[in-house]
Structures are given as structure tokens and as C-alpha cells.
PDB file of C-alpha atoms and ligand atoms in Angstrom:
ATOM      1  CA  UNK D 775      10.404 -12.715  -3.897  1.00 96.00           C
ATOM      2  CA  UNK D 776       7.901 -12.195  -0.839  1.00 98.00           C
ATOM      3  CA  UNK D 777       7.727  -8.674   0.074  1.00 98.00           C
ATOM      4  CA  UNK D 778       5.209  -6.431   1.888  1.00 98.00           C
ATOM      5  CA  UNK D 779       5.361  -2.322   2.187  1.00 98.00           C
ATOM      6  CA  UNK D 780       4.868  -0.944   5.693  1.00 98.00           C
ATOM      7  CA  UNK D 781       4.079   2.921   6.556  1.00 98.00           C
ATOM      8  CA  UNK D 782       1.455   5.182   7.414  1.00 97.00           C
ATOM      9  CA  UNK D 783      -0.871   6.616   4.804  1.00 97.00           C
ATOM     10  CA  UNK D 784       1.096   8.504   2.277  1.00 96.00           C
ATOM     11  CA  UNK D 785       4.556   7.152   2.465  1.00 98.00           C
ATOM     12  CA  UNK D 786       4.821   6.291  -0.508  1.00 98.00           C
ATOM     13  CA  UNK D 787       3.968   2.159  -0.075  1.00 98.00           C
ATOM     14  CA  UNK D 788       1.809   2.360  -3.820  1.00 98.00           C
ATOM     15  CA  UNK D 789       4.737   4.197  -5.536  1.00 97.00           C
ATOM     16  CA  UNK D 790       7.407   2.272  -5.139  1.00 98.00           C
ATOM     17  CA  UNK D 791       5.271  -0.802  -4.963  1.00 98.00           C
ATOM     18  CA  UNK D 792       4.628  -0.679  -8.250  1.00 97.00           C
ATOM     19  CA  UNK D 793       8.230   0.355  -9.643  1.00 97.00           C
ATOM     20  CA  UNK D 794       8.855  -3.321  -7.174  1.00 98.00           C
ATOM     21  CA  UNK D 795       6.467  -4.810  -9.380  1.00 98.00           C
ATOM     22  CA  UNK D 796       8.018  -4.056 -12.864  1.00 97.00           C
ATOM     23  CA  UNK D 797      11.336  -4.719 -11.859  1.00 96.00           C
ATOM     24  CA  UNK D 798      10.681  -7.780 -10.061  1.00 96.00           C
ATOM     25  CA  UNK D 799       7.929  -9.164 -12.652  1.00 97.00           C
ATOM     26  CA  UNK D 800       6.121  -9.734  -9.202  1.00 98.00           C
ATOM     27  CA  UNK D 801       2.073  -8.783  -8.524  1.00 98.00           C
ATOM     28  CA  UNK D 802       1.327  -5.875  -7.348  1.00 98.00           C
ATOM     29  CA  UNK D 803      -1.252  -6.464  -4.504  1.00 98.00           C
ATOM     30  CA  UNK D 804      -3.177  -3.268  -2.515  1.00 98.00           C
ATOM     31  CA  UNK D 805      -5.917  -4.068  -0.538  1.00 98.00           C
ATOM     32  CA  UNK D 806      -6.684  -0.768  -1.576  1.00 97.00           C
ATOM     33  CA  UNK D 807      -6.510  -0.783  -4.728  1.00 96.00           C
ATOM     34  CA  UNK D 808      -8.845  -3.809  -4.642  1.00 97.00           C
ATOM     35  CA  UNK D 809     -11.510  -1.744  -2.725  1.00 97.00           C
ATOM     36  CA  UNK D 810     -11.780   0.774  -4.477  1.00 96.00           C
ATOM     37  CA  UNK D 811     -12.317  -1.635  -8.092  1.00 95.00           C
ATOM     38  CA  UNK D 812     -15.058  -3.204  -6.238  1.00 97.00           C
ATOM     39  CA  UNK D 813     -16.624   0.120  -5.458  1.00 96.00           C
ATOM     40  CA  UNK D 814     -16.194   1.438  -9.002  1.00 95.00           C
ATOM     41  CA  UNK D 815     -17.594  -2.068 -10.126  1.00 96.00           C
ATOM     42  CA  UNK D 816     -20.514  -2.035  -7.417  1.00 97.00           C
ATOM     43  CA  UNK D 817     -20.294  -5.425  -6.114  1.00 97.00           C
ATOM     44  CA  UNK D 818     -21.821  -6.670  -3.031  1.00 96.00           C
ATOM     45  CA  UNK D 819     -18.174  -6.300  -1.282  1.00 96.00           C
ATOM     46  CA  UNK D 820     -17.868  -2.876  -2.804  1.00 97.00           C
ATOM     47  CA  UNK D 821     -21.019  -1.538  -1.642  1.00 97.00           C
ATOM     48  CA  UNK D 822     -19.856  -2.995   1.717  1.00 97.00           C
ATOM     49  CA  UNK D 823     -16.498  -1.316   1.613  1.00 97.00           C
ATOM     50  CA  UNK D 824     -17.499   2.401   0.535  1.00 97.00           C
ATOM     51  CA  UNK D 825     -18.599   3.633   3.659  1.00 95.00           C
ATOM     52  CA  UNK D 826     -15.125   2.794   5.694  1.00 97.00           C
ATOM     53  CA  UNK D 827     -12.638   3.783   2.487  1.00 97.00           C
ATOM     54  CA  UNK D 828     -14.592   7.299   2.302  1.00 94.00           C
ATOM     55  CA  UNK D 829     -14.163   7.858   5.862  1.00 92.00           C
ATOM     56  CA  UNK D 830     -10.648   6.813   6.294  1.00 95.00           C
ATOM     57  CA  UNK D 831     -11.568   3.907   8.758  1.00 97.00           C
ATOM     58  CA  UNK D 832     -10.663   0.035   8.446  1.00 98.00           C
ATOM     59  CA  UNK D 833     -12.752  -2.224   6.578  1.00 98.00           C
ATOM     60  CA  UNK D 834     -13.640  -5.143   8.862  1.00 98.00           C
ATOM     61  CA  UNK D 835     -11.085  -7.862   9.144  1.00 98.00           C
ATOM     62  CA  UNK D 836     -13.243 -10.631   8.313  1.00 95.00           C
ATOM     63  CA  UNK D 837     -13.708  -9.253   4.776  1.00 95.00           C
ATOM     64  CA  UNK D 838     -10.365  -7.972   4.250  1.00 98.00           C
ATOM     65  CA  UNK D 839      -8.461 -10.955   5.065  1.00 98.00           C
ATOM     66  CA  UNK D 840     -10.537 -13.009   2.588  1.00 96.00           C
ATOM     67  CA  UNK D 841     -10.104 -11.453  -0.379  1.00 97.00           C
ATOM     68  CA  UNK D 842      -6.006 -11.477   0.014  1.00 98.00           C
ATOM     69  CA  UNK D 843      -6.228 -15.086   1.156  1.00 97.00           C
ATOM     70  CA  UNK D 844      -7.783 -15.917  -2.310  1.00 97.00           C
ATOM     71  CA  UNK D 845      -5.674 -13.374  -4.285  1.00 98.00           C
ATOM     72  CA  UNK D 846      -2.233 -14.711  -3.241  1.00 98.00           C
ATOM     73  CA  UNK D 847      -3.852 -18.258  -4.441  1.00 97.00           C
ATOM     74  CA  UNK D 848      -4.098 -16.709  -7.810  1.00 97.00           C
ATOM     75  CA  UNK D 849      -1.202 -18.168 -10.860  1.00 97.00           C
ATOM     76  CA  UNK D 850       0.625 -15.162 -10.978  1.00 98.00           C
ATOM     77  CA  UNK D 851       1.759 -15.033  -7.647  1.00 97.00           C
ATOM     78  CA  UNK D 852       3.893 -18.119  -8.191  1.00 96.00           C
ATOM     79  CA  UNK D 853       7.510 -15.677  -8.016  1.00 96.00           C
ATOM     80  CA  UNK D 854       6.100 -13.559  -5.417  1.00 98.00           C
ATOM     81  CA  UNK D 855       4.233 -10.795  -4.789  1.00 98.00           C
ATOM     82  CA  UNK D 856       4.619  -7.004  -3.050  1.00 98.00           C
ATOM     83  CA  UNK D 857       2.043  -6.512  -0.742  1.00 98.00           C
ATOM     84  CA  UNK D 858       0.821  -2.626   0.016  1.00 98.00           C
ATOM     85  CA  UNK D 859      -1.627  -1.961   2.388  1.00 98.00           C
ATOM     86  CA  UNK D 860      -2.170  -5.573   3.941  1.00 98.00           C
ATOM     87  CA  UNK D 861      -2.078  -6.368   6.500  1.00 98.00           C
ATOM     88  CA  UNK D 862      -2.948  -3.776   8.873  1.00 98.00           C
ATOM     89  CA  UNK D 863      -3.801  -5.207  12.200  1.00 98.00           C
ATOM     90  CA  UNK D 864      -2.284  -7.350  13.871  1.00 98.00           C
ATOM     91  CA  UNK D 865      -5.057 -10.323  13.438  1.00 98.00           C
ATOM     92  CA  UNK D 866      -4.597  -9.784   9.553  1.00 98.00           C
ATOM     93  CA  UNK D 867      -0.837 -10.527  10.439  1.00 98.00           C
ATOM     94  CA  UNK D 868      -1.968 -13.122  11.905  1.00 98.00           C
ATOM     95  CA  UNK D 869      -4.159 -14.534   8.830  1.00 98.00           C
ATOM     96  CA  UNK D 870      -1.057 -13.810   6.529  1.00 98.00           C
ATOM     97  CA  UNK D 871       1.208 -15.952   8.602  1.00 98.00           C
ATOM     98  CA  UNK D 872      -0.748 -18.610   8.111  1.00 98.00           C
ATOM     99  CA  UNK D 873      -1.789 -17.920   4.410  1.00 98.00           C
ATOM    100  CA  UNK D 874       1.653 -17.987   3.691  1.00 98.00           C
ATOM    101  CA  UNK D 875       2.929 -20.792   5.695  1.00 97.00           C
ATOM    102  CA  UNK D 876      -0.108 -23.142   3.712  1.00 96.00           C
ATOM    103  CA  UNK D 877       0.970 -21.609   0.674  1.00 96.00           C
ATOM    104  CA  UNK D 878       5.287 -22.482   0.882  1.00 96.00           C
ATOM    105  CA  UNK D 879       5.822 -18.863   0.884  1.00 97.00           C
ATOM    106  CA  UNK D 880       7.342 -16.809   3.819  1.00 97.00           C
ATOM    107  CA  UNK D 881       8.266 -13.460   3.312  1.00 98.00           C
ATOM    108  CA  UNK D 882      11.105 -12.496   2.630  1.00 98.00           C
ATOM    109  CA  UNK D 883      11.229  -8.642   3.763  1.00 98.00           C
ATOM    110  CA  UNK D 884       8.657  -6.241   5.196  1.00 98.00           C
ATOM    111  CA  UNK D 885       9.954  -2.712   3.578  1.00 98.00           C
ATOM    112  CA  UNK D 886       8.873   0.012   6.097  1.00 98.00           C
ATOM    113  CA  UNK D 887       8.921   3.494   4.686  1.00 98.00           C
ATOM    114  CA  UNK D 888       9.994   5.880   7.225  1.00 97.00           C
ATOM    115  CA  UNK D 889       7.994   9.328   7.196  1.00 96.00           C
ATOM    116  CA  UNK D 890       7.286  12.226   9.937  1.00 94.00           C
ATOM    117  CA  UNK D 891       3.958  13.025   9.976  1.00 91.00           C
ATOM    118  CA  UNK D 892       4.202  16.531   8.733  1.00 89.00           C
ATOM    119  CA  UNK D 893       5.019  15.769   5.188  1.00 93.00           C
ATOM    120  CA  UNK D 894       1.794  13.451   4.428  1.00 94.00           C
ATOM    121  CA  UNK D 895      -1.136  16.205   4.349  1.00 93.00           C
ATOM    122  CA  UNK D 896       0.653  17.481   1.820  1.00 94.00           C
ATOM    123  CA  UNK D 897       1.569  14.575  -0.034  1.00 95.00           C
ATOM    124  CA  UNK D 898      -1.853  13.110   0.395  1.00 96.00           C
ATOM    125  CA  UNK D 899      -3.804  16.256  -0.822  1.00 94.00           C
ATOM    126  CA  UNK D 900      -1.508  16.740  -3.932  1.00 95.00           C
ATOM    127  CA  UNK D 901      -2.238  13.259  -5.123  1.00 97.00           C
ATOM    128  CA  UNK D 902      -4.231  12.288  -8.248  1.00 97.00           C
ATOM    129  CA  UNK D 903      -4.687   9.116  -9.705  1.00 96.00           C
ATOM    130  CA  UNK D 904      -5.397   7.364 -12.832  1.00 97.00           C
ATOM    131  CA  UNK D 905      -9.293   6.795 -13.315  1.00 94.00           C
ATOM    132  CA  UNK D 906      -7.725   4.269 -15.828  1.00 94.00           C
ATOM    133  CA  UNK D 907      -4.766   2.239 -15.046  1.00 94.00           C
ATOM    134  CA  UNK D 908      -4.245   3.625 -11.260  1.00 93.00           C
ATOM    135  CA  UNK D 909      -1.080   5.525 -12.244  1.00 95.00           C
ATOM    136  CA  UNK D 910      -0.304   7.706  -9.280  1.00 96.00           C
ATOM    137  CA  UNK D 911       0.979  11.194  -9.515  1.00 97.00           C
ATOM    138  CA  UNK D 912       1.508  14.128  -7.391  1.00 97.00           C
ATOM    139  CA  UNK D 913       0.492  17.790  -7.884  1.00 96.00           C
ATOM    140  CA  UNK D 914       3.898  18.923  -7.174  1.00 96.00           C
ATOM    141  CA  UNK D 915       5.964  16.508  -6.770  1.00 95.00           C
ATOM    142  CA  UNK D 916       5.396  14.005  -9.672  1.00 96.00           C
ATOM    143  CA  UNK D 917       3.140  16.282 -12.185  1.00 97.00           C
ATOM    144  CA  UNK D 918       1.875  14.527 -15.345  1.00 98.00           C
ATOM    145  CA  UNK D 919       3.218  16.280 -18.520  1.00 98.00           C
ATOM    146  CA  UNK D 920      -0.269  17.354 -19.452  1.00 97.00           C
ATOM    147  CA  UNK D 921      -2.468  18.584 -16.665  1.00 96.00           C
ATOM    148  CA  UNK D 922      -4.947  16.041 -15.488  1.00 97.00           C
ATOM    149  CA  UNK D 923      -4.011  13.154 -17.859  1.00 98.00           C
ATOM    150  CA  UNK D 924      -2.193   9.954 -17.346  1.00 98.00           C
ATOM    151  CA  UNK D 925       1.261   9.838 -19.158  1.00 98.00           C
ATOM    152  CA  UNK D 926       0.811   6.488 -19.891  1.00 96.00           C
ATOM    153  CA  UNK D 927      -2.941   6.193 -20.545  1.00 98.00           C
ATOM    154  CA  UNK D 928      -3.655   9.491 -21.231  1.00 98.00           C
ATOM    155  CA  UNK D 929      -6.702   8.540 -19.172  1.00 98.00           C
ATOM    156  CA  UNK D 930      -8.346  11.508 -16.186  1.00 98.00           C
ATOM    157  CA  UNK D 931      -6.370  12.036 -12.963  1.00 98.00           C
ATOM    158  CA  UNK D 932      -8.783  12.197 -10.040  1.00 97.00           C
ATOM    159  CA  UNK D 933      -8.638  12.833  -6.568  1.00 96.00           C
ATOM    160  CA  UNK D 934      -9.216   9.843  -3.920  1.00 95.00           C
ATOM    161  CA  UNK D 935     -12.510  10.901  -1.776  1.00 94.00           C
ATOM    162  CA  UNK D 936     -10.532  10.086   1.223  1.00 95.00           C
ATOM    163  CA  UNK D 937      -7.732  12.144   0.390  1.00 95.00           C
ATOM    164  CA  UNK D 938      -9.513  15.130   2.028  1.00 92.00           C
ATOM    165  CA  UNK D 939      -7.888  16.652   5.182  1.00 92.00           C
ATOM    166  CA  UNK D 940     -11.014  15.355   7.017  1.00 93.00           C
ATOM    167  CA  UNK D 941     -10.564  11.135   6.194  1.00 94.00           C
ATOM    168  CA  UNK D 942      -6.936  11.898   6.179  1.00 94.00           C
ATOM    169  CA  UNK D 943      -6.890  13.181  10.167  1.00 95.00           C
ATOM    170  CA  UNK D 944      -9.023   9.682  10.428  1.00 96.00           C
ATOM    171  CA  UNK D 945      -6.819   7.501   8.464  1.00 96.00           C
ATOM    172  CA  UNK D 946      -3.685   8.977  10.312  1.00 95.00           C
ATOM    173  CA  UNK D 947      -5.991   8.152  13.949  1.00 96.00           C
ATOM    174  CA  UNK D 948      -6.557   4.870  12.445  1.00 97.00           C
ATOM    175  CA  UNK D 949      -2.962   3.859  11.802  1.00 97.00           C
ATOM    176  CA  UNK D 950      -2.445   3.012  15.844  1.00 97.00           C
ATOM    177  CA  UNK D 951      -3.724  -0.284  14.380  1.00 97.00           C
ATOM    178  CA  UNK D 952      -1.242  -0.712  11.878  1.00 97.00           C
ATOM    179  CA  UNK D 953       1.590   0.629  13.813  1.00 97.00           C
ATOM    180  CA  UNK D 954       1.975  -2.372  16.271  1.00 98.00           C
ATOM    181  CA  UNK D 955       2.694  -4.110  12.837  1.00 98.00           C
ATOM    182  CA  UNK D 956       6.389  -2.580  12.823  1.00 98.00           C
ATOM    183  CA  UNK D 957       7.303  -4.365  16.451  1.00 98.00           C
ATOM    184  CA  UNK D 958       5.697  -7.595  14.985  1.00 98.00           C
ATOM    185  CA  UNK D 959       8.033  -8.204  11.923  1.00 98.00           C
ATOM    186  CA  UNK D 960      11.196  -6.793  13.878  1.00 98.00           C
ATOM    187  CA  UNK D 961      10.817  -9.492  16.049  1.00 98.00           C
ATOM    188  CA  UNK D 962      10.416 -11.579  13.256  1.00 97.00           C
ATOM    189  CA  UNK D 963      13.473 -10.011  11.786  1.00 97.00           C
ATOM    190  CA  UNK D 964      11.945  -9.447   8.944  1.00 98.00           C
ATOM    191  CA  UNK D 965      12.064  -5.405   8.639  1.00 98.00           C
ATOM    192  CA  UNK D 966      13.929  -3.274   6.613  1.00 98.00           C
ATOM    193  CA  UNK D 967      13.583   0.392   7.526  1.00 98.00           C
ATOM    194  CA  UNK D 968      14.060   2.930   4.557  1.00 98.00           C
ATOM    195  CA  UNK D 969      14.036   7.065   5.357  1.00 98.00           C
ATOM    196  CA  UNK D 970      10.923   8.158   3.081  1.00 98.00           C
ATOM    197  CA  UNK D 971      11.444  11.476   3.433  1.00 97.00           C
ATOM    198  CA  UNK D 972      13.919  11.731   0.135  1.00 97.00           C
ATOM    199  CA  UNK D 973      13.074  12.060  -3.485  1.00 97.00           C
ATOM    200  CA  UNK D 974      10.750   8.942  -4.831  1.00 97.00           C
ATOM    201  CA  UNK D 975      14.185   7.950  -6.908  1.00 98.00           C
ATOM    202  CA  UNK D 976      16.558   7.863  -3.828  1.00 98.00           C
ATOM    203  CA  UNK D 977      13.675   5.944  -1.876  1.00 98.00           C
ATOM    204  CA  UNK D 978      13.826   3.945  -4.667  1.00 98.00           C
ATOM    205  CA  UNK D 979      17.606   3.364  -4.558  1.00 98.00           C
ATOM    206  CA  UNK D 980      17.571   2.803  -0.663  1.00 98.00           C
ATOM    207  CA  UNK D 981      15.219   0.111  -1.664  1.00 98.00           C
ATOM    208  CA  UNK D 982      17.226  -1.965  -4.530  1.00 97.00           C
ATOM    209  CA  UNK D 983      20.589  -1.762  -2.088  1.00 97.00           C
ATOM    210  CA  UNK D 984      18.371  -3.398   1.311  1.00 97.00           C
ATOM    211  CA  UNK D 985      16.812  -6.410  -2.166  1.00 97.00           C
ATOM    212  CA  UNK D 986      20.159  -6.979  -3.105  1.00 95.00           C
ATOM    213  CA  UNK D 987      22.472  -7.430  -0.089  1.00 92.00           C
ATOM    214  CA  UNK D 988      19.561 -10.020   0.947  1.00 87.00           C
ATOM    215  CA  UNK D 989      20.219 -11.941  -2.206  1.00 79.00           C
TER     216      UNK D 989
HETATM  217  P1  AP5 S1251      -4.776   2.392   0.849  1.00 78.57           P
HETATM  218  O1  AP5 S1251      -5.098   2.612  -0.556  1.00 78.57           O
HETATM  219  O2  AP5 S1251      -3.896   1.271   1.240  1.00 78.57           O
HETATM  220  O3  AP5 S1251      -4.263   3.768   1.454  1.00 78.57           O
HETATM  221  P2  AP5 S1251      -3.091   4.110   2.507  1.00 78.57           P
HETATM  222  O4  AP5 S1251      -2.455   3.026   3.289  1.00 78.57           O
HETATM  223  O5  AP5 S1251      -3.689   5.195   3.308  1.00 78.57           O
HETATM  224  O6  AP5 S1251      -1.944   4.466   1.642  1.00 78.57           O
HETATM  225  P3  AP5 S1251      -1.957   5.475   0.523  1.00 78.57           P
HETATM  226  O7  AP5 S1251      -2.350   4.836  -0.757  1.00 78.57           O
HETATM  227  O8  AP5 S1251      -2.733   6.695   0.922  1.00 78.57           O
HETATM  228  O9  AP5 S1251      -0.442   5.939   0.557  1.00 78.57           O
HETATM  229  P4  AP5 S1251       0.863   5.305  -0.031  1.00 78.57           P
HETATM  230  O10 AP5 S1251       1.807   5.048   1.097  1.00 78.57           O
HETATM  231  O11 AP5 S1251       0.590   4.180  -0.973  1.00 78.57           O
HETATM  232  O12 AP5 S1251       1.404   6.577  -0.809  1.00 78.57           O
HETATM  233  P5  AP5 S1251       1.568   6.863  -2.374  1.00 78.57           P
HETATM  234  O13 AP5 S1251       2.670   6.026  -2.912  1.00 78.57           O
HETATM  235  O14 AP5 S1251       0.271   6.857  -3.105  1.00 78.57           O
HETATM  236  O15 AP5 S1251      -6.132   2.199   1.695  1.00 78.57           O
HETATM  237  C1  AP5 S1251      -7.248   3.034   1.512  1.00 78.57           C
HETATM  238  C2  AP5 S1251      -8.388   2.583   2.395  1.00 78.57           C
HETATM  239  O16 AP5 S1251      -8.769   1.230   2.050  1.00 78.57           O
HETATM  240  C3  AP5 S1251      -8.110   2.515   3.902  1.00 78.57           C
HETATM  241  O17 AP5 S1251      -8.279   3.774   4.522  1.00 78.57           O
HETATM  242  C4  AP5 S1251      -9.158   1.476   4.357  1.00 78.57           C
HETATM  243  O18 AP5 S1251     -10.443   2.058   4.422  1.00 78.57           O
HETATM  244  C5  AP5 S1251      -9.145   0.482   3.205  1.00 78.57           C
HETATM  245  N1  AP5 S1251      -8.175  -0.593   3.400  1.00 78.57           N
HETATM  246  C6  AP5 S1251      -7.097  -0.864   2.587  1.00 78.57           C
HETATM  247  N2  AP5 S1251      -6.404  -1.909   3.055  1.00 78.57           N
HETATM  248  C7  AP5 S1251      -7.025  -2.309   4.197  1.00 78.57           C
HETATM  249  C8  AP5 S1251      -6.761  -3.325   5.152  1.00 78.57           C
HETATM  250  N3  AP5 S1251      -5.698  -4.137   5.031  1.00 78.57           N
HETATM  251  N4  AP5 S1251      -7.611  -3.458   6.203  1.00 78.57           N
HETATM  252  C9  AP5 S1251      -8.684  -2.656   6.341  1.00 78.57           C
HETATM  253  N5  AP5 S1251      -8.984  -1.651   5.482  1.00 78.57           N
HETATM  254  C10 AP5 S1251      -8.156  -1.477   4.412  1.00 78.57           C
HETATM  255  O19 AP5 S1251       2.097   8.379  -2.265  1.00 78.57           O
HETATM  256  C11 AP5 S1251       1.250   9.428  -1.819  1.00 78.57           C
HETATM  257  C12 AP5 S1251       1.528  10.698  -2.652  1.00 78.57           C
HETATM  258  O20 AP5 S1251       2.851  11.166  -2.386  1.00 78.57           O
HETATM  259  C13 AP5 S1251       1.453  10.463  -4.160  1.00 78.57           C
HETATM  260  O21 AP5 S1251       0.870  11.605  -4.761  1.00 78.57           O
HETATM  261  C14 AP5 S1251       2.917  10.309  -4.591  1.00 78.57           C
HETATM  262  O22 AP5 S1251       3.129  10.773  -5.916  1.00 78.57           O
HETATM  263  C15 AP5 S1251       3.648  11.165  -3.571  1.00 78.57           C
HETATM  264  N6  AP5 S1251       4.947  10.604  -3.180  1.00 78.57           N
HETATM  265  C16 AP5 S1251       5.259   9.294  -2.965  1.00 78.57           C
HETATM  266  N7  AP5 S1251       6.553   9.178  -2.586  1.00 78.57           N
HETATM  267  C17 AP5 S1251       7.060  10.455  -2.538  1.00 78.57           C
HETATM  268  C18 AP5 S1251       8.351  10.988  -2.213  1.00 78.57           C
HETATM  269  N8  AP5 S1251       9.378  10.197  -1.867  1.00 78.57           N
HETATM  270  N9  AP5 S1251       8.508  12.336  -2.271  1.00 78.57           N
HETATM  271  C19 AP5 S1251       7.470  13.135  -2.641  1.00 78.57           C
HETATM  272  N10 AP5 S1251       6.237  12.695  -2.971  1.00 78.57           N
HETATM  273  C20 AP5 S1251       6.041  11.362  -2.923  1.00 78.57           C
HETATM  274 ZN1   ZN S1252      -3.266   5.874 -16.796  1.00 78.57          ZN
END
């Protein structure tokens, strides 16, 4: 199964992308996720990226679309994948199409998590992740069972740099880019609206009932 998350900055795309993952046995694939390794790593494309994640702003298309096209060419993509974060623009739609149409593998939904704006400060500002396996928690609403460690891991919960109301007030700006995005794949007939503004289980739920009455 094909699937991609769609929704502005805190709506949940990473959490429920990678409950997707475990039930489906599919990749779980964040652009995001994949910046910030390169960053902790300090590779050439890290270095690169660090400036735009730590702002909020987009990291340049040409660099972005690269490293997906040669992810979703790796072997364990070969049942499908769930996309978070990517793609964001419409140009990296663009790239994807193609990607995907070289590769024999349309999608088969775009999952667009509904949110207001109000609830994502807080929900952005509460988060902590996983220093070691990327587990992501919430201060208030999904607390680890001991205070600043993983429950799986038991590895440190840290804050994202651009989870400060600053780079959030620029990521939320920046998501004009991404929000064409929704128009494209309606068109397409390809989206799936879900209301994000429930608990992460009845998100969740909504989610399973739009996967199954496709299959
Ligand atoms: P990225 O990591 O993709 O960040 P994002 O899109 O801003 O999304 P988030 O990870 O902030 O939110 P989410 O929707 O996944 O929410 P989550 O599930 O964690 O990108 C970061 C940066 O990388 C970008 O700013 C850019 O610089 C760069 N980048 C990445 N992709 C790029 C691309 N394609 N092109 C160019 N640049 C790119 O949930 C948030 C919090 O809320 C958590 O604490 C969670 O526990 C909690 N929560 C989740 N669901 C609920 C719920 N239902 N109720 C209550 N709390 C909830
Ligand atoms: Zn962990």
C-alpha cells in the first residue's frame, strides 16, 4: 500500500505514520526525519540542511526531492511505503508523480489530517522526541511513564530546535507551499480527509475505516 500523510506542522502526520507503518509492515519515510539523521551524522547534506530545519523554512527542492527519489528505490519499499512530510510543494509533487509512475507504484491514498490552527503551538511545544529511536511523545498529551525517557528505549526525550514558538510561526508561514498540495490530490481523487482534532486513538480509528473500505 502507497500512502502519503498531508497536514500542517503538528497534525499529527509522524504519529500515526508510524502506528501505519507497524500495522501495515510498510516503511516509514519523513523527509524529516531524514534531515535531521544527516544533521546528527554531519554529512555534507546535513550541514546543508541545518540552517532551513532550525528556522522552520523549506530545504531547497533540488535536494529534497533527491534523497526520496533514491529512498523509495530502496528493497523495503517493495509493499509500499507511508510518506510524512514529502512532498511539500507542488514541484516535489511533481517529482513524486513521476518517481512513482517509473517505479509501478501510484498511490493509493493521500491521508490529510484535518487541524485548526489553534491547537498546534501547543501540540508542537509539548513535544519531545526520542534522541534514540525517534519515538514521539507529548508533554501532556502522550507522557512517557518515566519523565524524559523513551518507553521503549529508555533512551533521552529532547526537544526539536524548531519546535520553538519562533520556527513554529515560520513553519506555519511556510505551509502556503504545502497547502496547494490538498487541491492537487483532490483532483486526483486521491484524498482522504480525517478530523485531527480527536484523541491520537480515534484519529487512528478514522484512519483504519477510510484503509479498509478502499480495500
Ligand atoms: P517535519 O519533521 O516533516 O515537520 P512538520 O511537517 O512540521 O511536521 P511535524 O513533525 O512537526 O508534525 P507532525 O504532523 O508529524 O506531528 P506529530 O505526529 O509529531 O519537517 C521538519 C523540517 O524539515 C521542515 O520545517 C523543513 O525544514 C524540513 N523538511 C522536511 N520535509 C521537507 C520537504 N519535503 N521539503 C523541504 N523541507 C522539508 O505530533 C505533534 C505533537 O502532537 C506530538 O507531541 C504528538 O505526541 C502530539 N499529537 C499528535 N497527534 C495528537 C492528537 N490527536 N491529540 C493530541 N496530541 C497529538
Ligand atoms: Zn526510544
Amino acid at each position: 500500500m502507497q500512502l502519503m500523510m498531508l497536514g500542517l506542522p503538528g497534525a499529527g502526520k509522524g504519529t500515526q505514520a508510524a502506528r501505519l507503518s507497524e500495522a501495515y509492515g510498510i516503511p516509514h519515510i519523513s523527509t524529516g526525519d531524514m534531515f535531521r539523521a544527516a544533521i546528527a551524522a554531519q554529512t555534507p547534506l546535513g550541514r546543508e540542511a541545518q540552517k532551513y530545519l532550525d528556522s522552520g523554512r523549506l530545504v531547497p527542492d533540488e535536494l529534497t526531492i533527491g534523497i526520496v527519489r533514491e529512498r523509495l528505490q530502496e528493497p523495503d519499499t517493495a509493499n509500499g511505503f507511508v510518506l510524512d512530510g514529502f512532498p511539500r510543494t507542488l514541484p516535489q509533487a511533481e517529482a513524486l508523480d513521476d518517481t512513482l509512475k517509473s517505479l509501478h507504484k501510484p498511490l493509493d491514498c493521500v491521508l490529510y489530517i484535518h487541524v485548526p490552527q489553534e491547537v498546534l503551538l501547543a501540540r508542537l511545544t509539548g513535544r519531545r522526541v526520542c534522541k534514540s529511536c525517534g519515538a514521539t511523545y507529548h508533554l501532556v498529551y502522550q507522557p512517557p511513564n518515566v519523565e524524559g525517557r523513551c518507553d521503549r528505549c529508555g533512551g533521552e526525550l529532547y526537544q526539536r530546535p524548531d519546535d520553538t514558538e519562533e520556527a513554529v510561526a515560520t513553519r506555519l508561514q511556510v505551509y502556503s507551499q504545502t497547502a496547494p498540495l490538498v487541491d492537487y490530490y483532490r483532483a486526483r481523487n486521491l484524498l482522504r480527509q480525517v478530523d485531527g482534532e480527536q484523541s491520537i486513538d480515534a484519529v487512528y480509528a478514522d484512519i483504519h475505516h477510510v484503509l479498509a473500505e478502499m480495500q
